Short mmCIF file of C-alpha atoms in Angstrom, two decimals:
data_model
loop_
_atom_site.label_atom_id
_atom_site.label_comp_id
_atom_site.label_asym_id
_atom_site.label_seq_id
_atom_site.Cartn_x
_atom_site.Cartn_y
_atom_site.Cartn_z
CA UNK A 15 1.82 -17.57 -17.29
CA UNK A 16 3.37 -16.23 -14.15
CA UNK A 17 0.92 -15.42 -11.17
CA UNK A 18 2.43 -12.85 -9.26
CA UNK A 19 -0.23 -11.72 -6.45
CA UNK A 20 -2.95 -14.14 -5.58
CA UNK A 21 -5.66 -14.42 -2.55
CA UNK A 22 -3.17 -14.68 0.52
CA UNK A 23 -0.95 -11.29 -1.03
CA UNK A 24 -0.91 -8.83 1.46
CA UNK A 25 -0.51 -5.47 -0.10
CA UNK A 26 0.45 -2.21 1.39
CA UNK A 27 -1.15 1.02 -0.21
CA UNK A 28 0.38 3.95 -1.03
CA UNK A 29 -1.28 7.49 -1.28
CA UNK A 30 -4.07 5.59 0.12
CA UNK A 31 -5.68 9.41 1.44
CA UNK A 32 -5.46 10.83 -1.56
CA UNK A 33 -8.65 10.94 -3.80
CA UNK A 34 -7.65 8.17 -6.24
CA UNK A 35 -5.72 6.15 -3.42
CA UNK A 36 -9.08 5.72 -1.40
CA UNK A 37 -11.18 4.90 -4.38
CA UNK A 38 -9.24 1.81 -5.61
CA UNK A 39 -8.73 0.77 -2.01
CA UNK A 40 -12.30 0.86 -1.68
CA UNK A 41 -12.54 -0.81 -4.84
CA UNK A 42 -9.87 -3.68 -4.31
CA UNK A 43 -11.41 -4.55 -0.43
CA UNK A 44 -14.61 -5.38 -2.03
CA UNK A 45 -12.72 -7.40 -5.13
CA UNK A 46 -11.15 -9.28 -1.85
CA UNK A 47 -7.91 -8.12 -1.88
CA UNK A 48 -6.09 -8.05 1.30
CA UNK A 49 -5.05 -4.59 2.29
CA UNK A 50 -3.19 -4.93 5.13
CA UNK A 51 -1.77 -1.12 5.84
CA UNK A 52 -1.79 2.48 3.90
CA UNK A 53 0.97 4.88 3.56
CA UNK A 54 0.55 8.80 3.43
CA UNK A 55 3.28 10.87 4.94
CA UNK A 56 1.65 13.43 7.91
CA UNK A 57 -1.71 11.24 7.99
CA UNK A 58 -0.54 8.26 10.23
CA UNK A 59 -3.33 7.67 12.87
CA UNK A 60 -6.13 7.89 10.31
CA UNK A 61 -7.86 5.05 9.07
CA UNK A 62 -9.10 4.63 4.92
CA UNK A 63 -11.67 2.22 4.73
CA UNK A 64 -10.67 0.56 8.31
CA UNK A 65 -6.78 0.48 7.24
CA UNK A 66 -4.99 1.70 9.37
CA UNK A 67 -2.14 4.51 7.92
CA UNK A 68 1.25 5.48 8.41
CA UNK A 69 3.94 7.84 7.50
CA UNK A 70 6.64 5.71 6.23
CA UNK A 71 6.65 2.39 4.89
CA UNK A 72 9.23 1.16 7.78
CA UNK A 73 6.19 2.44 10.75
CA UNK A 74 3.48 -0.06 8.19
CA UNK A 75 5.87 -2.67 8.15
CA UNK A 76 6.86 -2.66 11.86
CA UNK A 77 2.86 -3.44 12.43
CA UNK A 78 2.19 -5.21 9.34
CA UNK A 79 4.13 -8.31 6.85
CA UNK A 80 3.13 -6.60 3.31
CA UNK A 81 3.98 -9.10 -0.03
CA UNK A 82 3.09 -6.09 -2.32
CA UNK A 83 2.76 -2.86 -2.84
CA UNK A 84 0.69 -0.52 -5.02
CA UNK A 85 1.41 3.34 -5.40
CA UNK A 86 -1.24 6.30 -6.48
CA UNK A 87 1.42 9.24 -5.32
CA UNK A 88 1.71 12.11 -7.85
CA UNK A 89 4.05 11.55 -10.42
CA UNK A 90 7.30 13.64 -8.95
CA UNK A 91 7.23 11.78 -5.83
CA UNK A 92 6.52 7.78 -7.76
CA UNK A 93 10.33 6.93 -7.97
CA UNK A 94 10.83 7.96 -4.29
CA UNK A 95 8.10 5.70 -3.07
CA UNK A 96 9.05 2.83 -5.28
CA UNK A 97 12.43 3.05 -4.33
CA UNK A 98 11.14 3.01 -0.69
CA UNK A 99 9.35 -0.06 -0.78
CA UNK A 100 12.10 -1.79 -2.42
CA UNK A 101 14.82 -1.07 -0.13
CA UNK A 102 12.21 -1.92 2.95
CA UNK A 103 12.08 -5.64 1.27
CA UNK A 104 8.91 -5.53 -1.00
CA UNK A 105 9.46 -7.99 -3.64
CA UNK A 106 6.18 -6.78 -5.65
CA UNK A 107 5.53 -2.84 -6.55
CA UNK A 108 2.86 -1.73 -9.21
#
């Protein structure tokens, strides 16, 4: 079996404002995971859980070195955000 994110991953959250965003954030800090940066386009400056958040993935990634990244966006905008983090260079997006 293939491990793909383990204790040292450093993910990147997307939608992490958004009701179901903040809840599994919440959620995955106390599981231990290490959420290093949140994106939500016209929220950068605010802070989810103490992560700090940004409007694009290329502002999170100019502060932060993200492995991973995990999207709650609404459905219509998924494949932009996916396609996003893949052409910034993030090998892993669930």
């Amino acid at each position: 079996m293939t491990i793909l994110a383990g204790e040292n991953t450093r993910v990147l959250v997307r939608g992490i404002t958004g009701r179901v965003g903040s809840i599994q954030t919440k959620l995955m800090r106390e599981y231990g995971t290490r959420v290093v940066a949140g994106v939500t386009p016209g929220k950068e400056g605010q802070s989810v859980e103490g992560i700090q958040v940004y409007d694009t993935v290329e502002n999170a990634l100019n502060e932060h070195e993200a492995d991973a990244s995990i999207v709650f966006v609404p459905a219509p905008a998924a494949r932009d955000a996916v396609f996003e983090d893949v052409e910034a260079g993030i090998k892993l997006v669930i």
